[in-house]
């Protein structure tokens, strides 16, 4: 999408910009027209994108304080992870090859009880921020415990985040009694000065089977009053459908609808076991789905009916879920998996084309978490959350179709530069604000402690 630079004439005075990214081999805007600009440039002023267009036009029309020649690179919007539990990276590989219920009850819940506190959440979120930034993710939507500590890590890393304080109706690492869950959520919301900063609050009801109807309704009301995103897991397994049918006589999405918690500021993670009526209900409500193909594949949970959801008008964004069930937070590989998985499921090579996979990790992901007016595409006025992919790699040469290349060939290791709010947060592959070696060393030490305590007992 051309910026305002194209409306200027040669005689007009040049505008001023803080940063000029020019000579990019390609700029993928992820705007409504999914424009691809060859030899493109982006001008940034403060936190925002000022203009995008040809290098020639942008250079002619703007005086820039700082410039970066990006020949050999591809510019695109920062990727958006719509569902994760960032701190759980400390449990990466702790318990694999188990079904969801057994994985949760026999491995994850005991490990969380023994090791999750405000410091391990901070450490785990820093570890995840390193991984996400280095693979081109600029925004993550999270749900966990001690989310003030996740907020601290997000602030320090420079990442954009929507952070959901976890709510369950049984004791968890940050609230000992069931009733304390609500007090913790209130405390968390009060700890935020506002709801429109780079790091924003949210509430995360774990699931319809771990939160009572009253808890769900209370949390959604809190979110409505605060004007923030409400999150929950939904229909992740066939077991959940049976359980909720047994308890309430309705399938999970119908159950949530009956509670009045589905609207355009509700994000449901997974949405795998949905009936046709439930898909229609989600579409009518405006609720979004976070599609996490790799995690659901690994847990053997199933696959979200993305084609039917999108056809019905439901917004679907990509997520990784946690590193404990994925086992990484890499949206490049998630795009690749999503595009291929739906071709297998539907027996149709046209299912989930590369363009759709890219949109689910950018502009559709932004819409899924309620931030489509601010992020998700390279367009004038939006936040300057931009990544530069180094295309001078054997597996990225030659480029016939840059979208195909990003989805099917890139793996995230090529991300050379990342800007968030116009600030450089990854410089030539190195995260600027975090001491990577320190975080890796401490996470390794913690991993050894966890291994000594839980050892092989955590595995089936
Ligand atoms: Zn999850």
Coordinates of C-alpha atoms and ligand atoms in Angstrom, one line a residue:
X1 CA 0.0 0.0 0.0
X2 CA 1.6 3.3 -1.0
X3 CA 2.3 5.8 1.6
X4 CA 1.8 9.5 1.5
X5 CA 5.2 9.9 -0.1
X6 CA 3.6 9.2 -3.5
X7 CA 1.4 12.3 -3.2
X8 CA 4.3 14.7 -2.9
X9 CA 5.9 16.5 -5.8
X10 CA 9.6 17.2 -6.3
X11 CA 9.1 20.8 -5.3
X12 CA 7.6 20.1 -2.0
X13 CA 9.8 20.1 1.0
X14 CA 10.8 16.7 2.2
X15 CA 9.2 15.3 5.3
X16 CA 11.3 14.1 8.3
X17 CA 11.6 10.6 9.6
X18 CA 13.6 9.0 12.3
X19 CA 14.5 5.8 10.5
X20 CA 14.6 4.8 6.8
X21 CA 14.8 1.1 5.9
X22 CA 15.6 1.0 2.2
X23 CA 16.7 -1.2 -0.7
X24 CA 14.8 -4.2 0.7
X25 CA 14.6 -7.0 -1.9
X26 CA 11.0 -7.3 -1.0
X27 CA 8.5 -5.6 1.4
X28 CA 5.5 -7.8 2.3
X29 CA 3.0 -5.4 3.7
X30 CA 0.3 -7.9 4.8
X31 CA -2.1 -5.0 4.1
X32 CA -5.6 -5.9 2.8
X33 CA -4.2 -6.2 -0.7
X34 CA -1.2 -8.3 0.5
X35 CA 1.0 -5.9 -1.5
X36 CA 4.6 -7.1 -2.3
X37 CA 7.0 -4.3 -3.1
X38 CA 10.3 -5.1 -4.9
X39 CA 13.1 -2.7 -4.0
X40 CA 10.9 -1.3 -1.2
X41 CA 11.5 1.0 1.7
X42 CA 9.8 2.0 4.9
X43 CA 10.0 5.3 6.7
X44 CA 9.5 5.4 10.5
X45 CA 8.7 8.4 12.7
X46 CA 8.8 7.7 16.4
X47 CA 6.8 4.5 17.2
X48 CA 4.9 4.6 13.9
X49 CA 5.3 3.7 10.2
X50 CA 5.2 6.9 8.3
X51 CA 5.3 5.7 4.7
X52 CA 6.0 2.6 2.7
X53 CA 6.8 2.5 -1.0
X54 CA 9.7 2.3 -3.5
X55 CA 13.1 3.1 -2.3
X56 CA 13.3 5.9 -4.9
X57 CA 10.1 7.6 -3.7
X58 CA 10.8 7.3 0.0
X59 CA 14.4 8.6 -0.3
X60 CA 13.2 11.5 -2.4
X61 CA 10.5 12.5 0.0
X62 CA 12.0 12.1 3.4
X63 CA 15.0 13.3 5.3
X64 CA 16.0 10.6 7.7
X65 CA 18.1 10.7 10.9
X66 CA 19.1 7.1 10.5
X67 CA 19.2 4.8 7.5
X68 CA 19.8 1.1 7.0
X69 CA 20.5 -0.5 3.6
X70 CA 18.6 -3.7 3.6
X71 CA 19.6 -5.1 0.2
X72 CA 19.5 -8.9 0.4
X73 CA 16.7 -8.7 3.0
X74 CA 12.9 -9.0 3.0
X75 CA 10.9 -6.7 5.3
X76 CA 7.6 -7.9 6.7
X77 CA 5.4 -7.2 9.8
X78 CA 6.6 -8.7 13.1
X79 CA 4.8 -12.1 13.7
X80 CA 2.1 -12.3 16.3
X81 CA 1.8 -15.4 18.6
X82 CA -1.9 -15.4 19.7
X83 CA -1.5 -18.2 22.3
X84 CA 1.3 -19.2 24.6
X85 CA 2.3 -19.6 28.1
X86 CA 5.7 -18.1 27.8
X87 CA 7.1 -19.1 31.2
X88 CA 6.5 -22.8 30.5
X89 CA 9.7 -22.8 28.3
X90 CA 11.4 -23.9 31.5
X91 CA 9.5 -27.2 31.1
X92 CA 10.5 -27.7 27.4
X93 CA 10.9 -31.4 26.8
X94 CA 10.0 -32.3 30.4
X95 CA 7.1 -34.6 29.4
X96 CA 6.6 -35.6 25.8
X97 CA 4.4 -38.0 23.9
X98 CA 1.5 -38.0 26.3
X99 CA -2.2 -37.1 25.7
X100 CA -3.4 -33.8 27.1
X101 CA -5.1 -34.9 30.3
X102 CA -2.3 -37.2 31.4
X103 CA 0.3 -34.6 30.3
X104 CA -1.5 -32.0 32.4
X105 CA -2.4 -34.0 35.5
X106 CA 0.7 -36.2 35.8
X107 CA 3.5 -34.0 34.5
X108 CA 2.7 -30.3 34.2
X109 CA 0.5 -29.5 37.2
X110 CA 3.0 -31.2 39.6
X111 CA 5.9 -29.5 38.0
X112 CA 4.1 -26.1 38.3
X113 CA 3.3 -26.8 41.9
X114 CA 7.0 -27.4 42.7
X115 CA 8.7 -24.8 40.6
X116 CA 6.5 -22.0 39.4
X117 CA 7.0 -18.8 41.4
X118 CA 7.4 -15.1 40.4
X119 CA 11.1 -15.6 39.6
X120 CA 10.7 -18.7 37.4
X121 CA 7.9 -17.0 35.5
X122 CA 10.2 -14.0 34.9
X123 CA 13.1 -16.3 33.9
X124 CA 10.9 -18.5 31.6
X125 CA 9.4 -15.5 30.0
X126 CA 12.8 -13.9 29.3
X127 CA 13.9 -17.2 27.8
X128 CA 10.8 -17.3 25.6
X129 CA 11.3 -13.6 24.6
X130 CA 14.8 -14.4 23.4
X131 CA 13.5 -17.3 21.3
X132 CA 10.5 -15.3 20.0
X133 CA 12.5 -12.2 19.1
X134 CA 15.2 -14.2 17.3
X135 CA 12.6 -15.9 15.2
X136 CA 10.7 -12.8 14.3
X137 CA 7.8 -12.7 16.7
X138 CA 7.2 -9.2 18.0
X139 CA 3.9 -9.7 19.9
X140 CA 2.8 -12.5 22.2
X141 CA -0.6 -13.2 23.8
X142 CA 0.0 -15.0 27.0
X143 CA -1.9 -16.7 29.8
X144 CA -0.2 -18.0 33.0
X145 CA 0.4 -17.3 36.7
X146 CA 2.4 -14.5 38.3
X147 CA 1.8 -12.5 35.1
X148 CA 3.3 -9.3 36.7
X149 CA 6.6 -11.2 36.3
X150 CA 5.8 -11.9 32.7
X151 CA 5.0 -8.2 32.3
X152 CA 8.4 -7.3 33.7
X153 CA 10.2 -9.7 31.3
X154 CA 8.1 -8.3 28.4
X155 CA 8.9 -4.7 29.3
X156 CA 12.6 -5.4 29.6
X157 CA 12.8 -7.4 26.3
X158 CA 11.1 -4.7 24.3
X159 CA 8.4 -7.1 23.2
X160 CA 4.7 -6.2 22.7
X161 CA 2.5 -8.4 24.8
X162 CA -1.1 -9.1 26.0
X163 CA -0.8 -10.9 29.3
X164 CA -3.6 -12.9 30.8
X165 CA -3.5 -13.6 34.5
X166 CA -4.5 -17.3 34.8
X167 CA -7.8 -18.2 36.6
X168 CA -8.7 -21.7 37.8
X169 CA -11.1 -22.9 40.4
X170 CA -8.5 -24.9 42.3
X171 CA -5.2 -24.0 44.0
X172 CA -2.4 -22.9 41.7
X173 CA 1.2 -21.7 42.2
X174 CA 0.0 -18.1 42.7
X175 CA -3.2 -18.6 44.7
X176 CA -3.5 -21.2 47.4
X177 CA -7.2 -21.3 47.8
X178 CA -9.8 -21.4 45.0
X179 CA -11.4 -18.1 46.1
X180 CA -8.0 -16.3 45.9
X181 CA -8.0 -16.6 42.1
X182 CA -10.3 -13.6 41.8
X183 CA -8.3 -11.5 44.2
X184 CA -5.1 -12.3 42.3
X185 CA -6.8 -11.3 39.0
X186 CA -7.9 -8.0 40.6
X187 CA -4.5 -7.3 42.0
X188 CA -3.0 -8.0 38.6
X189 CA -5.3 -5.6 36.7
X190 CA -4.6 -2.9 39.3
X191 CA -0.8 -3.3 38.8
X192 CA -1.3 -1.9 35.2
X193 CA -1.4 1.8 34.8
X194 CA -3.4 1.6 31.6
X195 CA -4.6 -0.7 28.9
X196 CA -3.1 0.8 25.8
X197 CA 0.6 0.5 26.4
X198 CA 3.1 -1.9 24.7
X199 CA 2.4 -4.5 27.4
X200 CA -1.3 -4.9 28.2
X201 CA -3.4 -6.9 30.7
X202 CA -5.9 -9.6 30.1
X203 CA -7.6 -12.4 32.0
X204 CA -7.3 -16.0 31.1
X205 CA -9.9 -18.5 32.4
X206 CA -8.0 -21.8 31.9
X207 CA -10.9 -23.9 30.5
X208 CA -14.6 -24.6 30.8
X209 CA -13.7 -27.8 32.8
X210 CA -11.4 -26.0 35.3
X211 CA -13.5 -22.8 35.7
X212 CA -17.1 -22.8 37.0
X213 CA -19.8 -20.9 35.1
X214 CA -19.7 -18.3 37.9
X215 CA -16.0 -17.8 37.6
X216 CA -16.2 -17.5 33.8
X217 CA -19.0 -14.9 34.0
X218 CA -17.1 -13.0 36.7
X219 CA -13.9 -12.9 34.7
X220 CA -15.6 -11.8 31.5
X221 CA -17.4 -9.0 33.4
X222 CA -14.1 -7.8 34.8
X223 CA -12.7 -7.8 31.2
X224 CA -15.7 -5.9 29.9
X225 CA -15.5 -3.3 32.5
X226 CA -11.7 -2.8 31.9
X227 CA -12.1 -3.0 28.1
X228 CA -9.5 -5.8 27.8
X229 CA -9.2 -9.2 26.1
X230 CA -10.8 -12.3 27.7
X231 CA -9.1 -15.6 27.0
X232 CA -9.8 -19.3 27.5
X233 CA -8.9 -22.7 26.1
X234 CA -11.9 -24.2 24.3
X235 CA -12.7 -27.6 23.0
X236 CA -9.1 -28.7 22.9
X237 CA -9.9 -32.4 23.3
X238 CA -12.7 -34.9 22.8
X239 CA -12.5 -35.6 26.5
X240 CA -13.4 -31.9 27.2
X241 CA -16.5 -32.2 25.0
X242 CA -17.7 -35.3 26.9
X243 CA -17.0 -33.7 30.3
X244 CA -18.8 -30.4 29.6
X245 CA -21.8 -32.3 28.0
X246 CA -21.9 -34.4 31.1
X247 CA -21.8 -31.4 33.5
X248 CA -24.0 -28.9 31.6
X249 CA -25.8 -30.7 28.9
X250 CA -24.2 -28.6 26.2
X251 CA -21.0 -28.7 24.1
X252 CA -18.2 -26.4 25.3
X253 CA -18.7 -23.4 22.9
X254 CA -22.5 -23.6 23.4
X255 CA -21.8 -23.7 27.1
X256 CA -19.7 -20.5 26.9
X257 CA -22.3 -18.9 24.7
X258 CA -25.0 -19.7 27.3
X259 CA -22.8 -17.9 29.9
X260 CA -22.6 -14.8 27.8
X261 CA -18.8 -14.7 27.6
X262 CA -18.5 -14.9 23.8
X263 CA -18.0 -11.6 22.1
X264 CA -15.5 -9.8 19.9
X265 CA -13.1 -9.4 22.8
X266 CA -13.0 -13.1 23.6
X267 CA -10.1 -15.3 22.3
X268 CA -10.6 -19.0 22.4
X269 CA -7.4 -21.2 22.1
X270 CA -7.7 -24.3 20.0
X271 CA -11.3 -24.7 19.0
X272 CA -10.7 -28.2 17.7
X273 CA -13.9 -30.2 18.6
X274 CA -16.5 -27.8 17.3
X275 CA -19.9 -28.7 15.8
X276 CA -21.3 -26.8 12.9
X277 CA -23.7 -25.0 15.2
X278 CA -20.8 -24.0 17.5
X279 CA -18.9 -22.6 14.6
X280 CA -21.9 -20.5 13.6
X281 CA -22.2 -19.4 17.3
X282 CA -18.6 -18.3 17.4
X283 CA -19.0 -16.4 14.1
X284 CA -22.1 -14.7 15.3
X285 CA -20.5 -13.7 18.6
X286 CA -17.3 -12.2 16.9
X287 CA -15.1 -14.4 19.1
X288 CA -11.7 -15.4 17.7
X289 CA -9.8 -18.7 17.6
X290 CA -6.1 -19.2 18.2
X291 CA -5.1 -22.1 16.1
X292 CA -2.1 -24.0 17.5
X293 CA -1.5 -26.8 15.0
X294 CA 1.9 -28.2 16.3
X295 CA 0.9 -28.4 20.0
X296 CA -2.4 -30.1 19.1
X297 CA -0.7 -32.5 16.8
X298 CA 1.9 -33.4 19.4
X299 CA -0.7 -34.0 22.1
X300 CA -2.8 -36.0 19.6
X301 CA -5.7 -33.6 20.3
X302 CA -6.9 -33.1 16.8
X303 CA -6.9 -30.2 14.3
X304 CA -9.1 -27.0 14.4
X305 CA -11.5 -26.9 11.4
X306 CA -9.8 -23.7 10.1
X307 CA -11.5 -23.9 6.6
X308 CA -15.0 -24.1 8.1
X309 CA -14.2 -21.4 10.7
X310 CA -12.8 -18.9 8.2
X311 CA -15.7 -19.6 5.8
X312 CA -18.1 -18.9 8.6
X313 CA -16.4 -15.6 9.3
X314 CA -14.5 -16.5 12.4
X315 CA -11.1 -14.7 12.8
X316 CA -8.3 -17.3 13.2
X317 CA -4.8 -16.4 14.3
X318 CA -1.8 -18.7 14.8
X319 CA -0.3 -19.6 18.1
X320 CA 2.3 -21.9 19.3
X321 CA 0.9 -22.8 22.7
X322 CA 3.7 -23.3 25.3
X323 CA 7.2 -24.7 24.6
X324 CA 6.2 -27.6 26.9
X325 CA 3.8 -28.9 24.4
X326 CA 5.2 -27.7 21.0
X327 CA 8.3 -27.7 21.8
X328 CA 9.3 -24.3 20.5
X329 CA 7.8 -20.9 20.0
X330 CA 8.7 -20.5 16.3
X331 CA 5.9 -19.0 14.2
X332 CA 7.8 -19.6 10.9
X333 CA 7.6 -23.4 11.5
X334 CA 4.0 -22.9 12.7
X335 CA 3.0 -21.3 9.4
X336 CA 4.7 -24.1 7.5
X337 CA 2.9 -26.7 9.5
X338 CA -0.5 -25.0 9.3
X339 CA -0.3 -24.7 5.5
X340 CA 0.6 -28.3 5.1
X341 CA -1.6 -29.9 7.8
X342 CA -4.8 -28.5 6.3
X343 CA -3.8 -29.8 2.9
X344 CA -3.5 -33.3 4.4
X345 CA -6.7 -33.0 6.4
X346 CA -8.8 -31.8 3.5
X347 CA -7.0 -33.8 0.8
X348 CA -6.6 -30.5 -1.1
X349 CA -3.4 -28.7 -2.0
X350 CA -5.4 -25.5 -2.3
X351 CA -6.4 -25.7 1.4
X352 CA -4.6 -23.1 3.6
X353 CA -2.4 -21.5 0.9
X354 CA 0.8 -19.7 1.9
X355 CA -0.9 -16.3 1.9
X356 CA -3.5 -17.5 4.4
X357 CA -0.8 -19.0 6.7
X358 CA 1.1 -15.7 6.6
X359 CA -2.1 -13.7 7.3
X360 CA -2.9 -15.9 10.3
X361 CA 0.5 -15.0 11.8
X362 CA 0.2 -11.3 11.0
X363 CA -2.9 -9.3 10.3
X364 CA -5.5 -12.0 11.3
X365 CA -3.5 -12.7 14.4
X366 CA -3.6 -8.9 15.3
X367 CA -7.4 -9.0 14.7
X368 CA -7.7 -12.1 16.9
X369 CA -6.3 -10.3 19.9
X370 CA -8.1 -7.0 19.2
X371 CA -5.0 -5.1 17.9
X372 CA -5.6 -4.9 14.1
X373 CA -5.7 -1.1 14.1
X374 CA -2.2 -1.0 15.6
X375 CA -0.2 -3.9 14.3
X376 CA -0.2 -6.8 11.9
X377 CA 0.8 -5.0 8.7
X378 CA 3.2 -2.5 7.3
X379 CA 0.9 0.5 6.7
X380 CA 1.3 4.2 7.4
X381 CA 0.0 5.0 10.9
X382 CA 0.6 1.5 12.4
X383 CA 3.2 0.7 15.0
X384 CA 6.6 0.1 13.5
X385 CA 6.8 -3.6 14.4
X386 CA 8.9 -4.8 11.5
X387 CA 11.3 -7.7 10.9
X388 CA 14.0 -8.1 8.3
X389 CA 14.7 -11.6 7.0
X390 CA 18.2 -12.2 5.5
X391 CA 17.5 -13.8 2.1
X392 CA 21.1 -14.6 1.3
X393 CA 20.8 -18.2 2.5
X394 CA 21.0 -21.3 0.3
X395 CA 17.5 -22.4 1.3
X396 CA 16.0 -19.0 0.3
X397 CA 17.5 -18.7 -3.1
X398 CA 16.1 -18.0 -5.7
X399 CA 12.9 -16.2 -4.8
X400 CA 10.0 -16.6 -7.3
X401 CA 7.3 -15.9 -4.7
X402 CA 8.3 -14.2 -1.5
X403 CA 5.2 -15.3 0.5
X404 CA 5.9 -19.0 -0.4
X405 CA 9.5 -18.5 0.6
X406 CA 8.6 -17.1 4.0
X407 CA 6.0 -19.8 4.7
X408 CA 7.6 -22.9 3.1
X409 CA 11.4 -22.2 3.1
X410 CA 12.3 -19.8 5.9
X411 CA 12.7 -21.2 9.4
X412 CA 13.1 -18.1 11.5
X413 CA 16.9 -18.4 11.9
X414 CA 17.2 -15.8 9.1
X415 CA 15.7 -13.0 11.1
X416 CA 18.5 -10.4 11.2
X417 CA 16.8 -7.2 12.5
X418 CA 13.6 -6.6 14.5
X419 CA 12.0 -3.3 15.4
X420 CA 9.2 -2.8 17.9
X421 CA 7.6 0.6 18.3
X422 CA 10.3 1.8 15.9
X423 CA 13.1 0.7 18.3
X424 CA 15.7 -1.8 17.3
X425 CA 15.3 -4.9 19.5
X426 CA 17.3 -7.4 17.5
X427 CA 20.5 -6.3 15.8
X428 CA 22.1 -8.7 13.4
X429 CA 20.5 -11.6 15.1
X430 CA 21.4 -10.5 18.6
X431 CA 18.7 -9.4 21.1
X432 CA 19.7 -6.0 22.3
X433 CA 18.1 -5.7 25.7
X434 CA 18.7 -9.2 27.2
X435 CA 21.9 -10.8 28.2
X436 CA 21.3 -14.1 26.4
X437 CA 24.2 -16.0 28.0
X438 CA 23.0 -15.2 31.5
X439 CA 19.4 -16.3 30.8
X440 CA 20.5 -19.5 29.1
X441 CA 22.9 -20.4 32.0
X442 CA 20.2 -19.8 34.6
X443 CA 17.6 -21.7 32.7
X444 CA 19.9 -24.6 32.4
X445 CA 20.7 -24.6 36.1
X446 CA 16.9 -24.5 36.8
X447 CA 16.4 -27.4 34.4
X448 CA 18.9 -29.5 36.2
X449 CA 17.1 -28.8 39.5
X450 CA 13.7 -29.7 38.0
X451 CA 15.2 -32.8 36.5
X452 CA 16.7 -33.9 39.8
X453 CA 13.4 -33.4 41.6
X454 CA 11.0 -34.8 39.0
X455 CA 13.4 -36.9 36.9
X456 CA 12.0 -39.8 35.0
X457 CA 8.9 -39.8 37.3
X458 CA 7.4 -37.1 35.1
X459 CA 7.4 -39.4 32.1
X460 CA 4.9 -42.1 31.3
Ligands
LIG1 ZN1 -2.6 -23.2 26.0

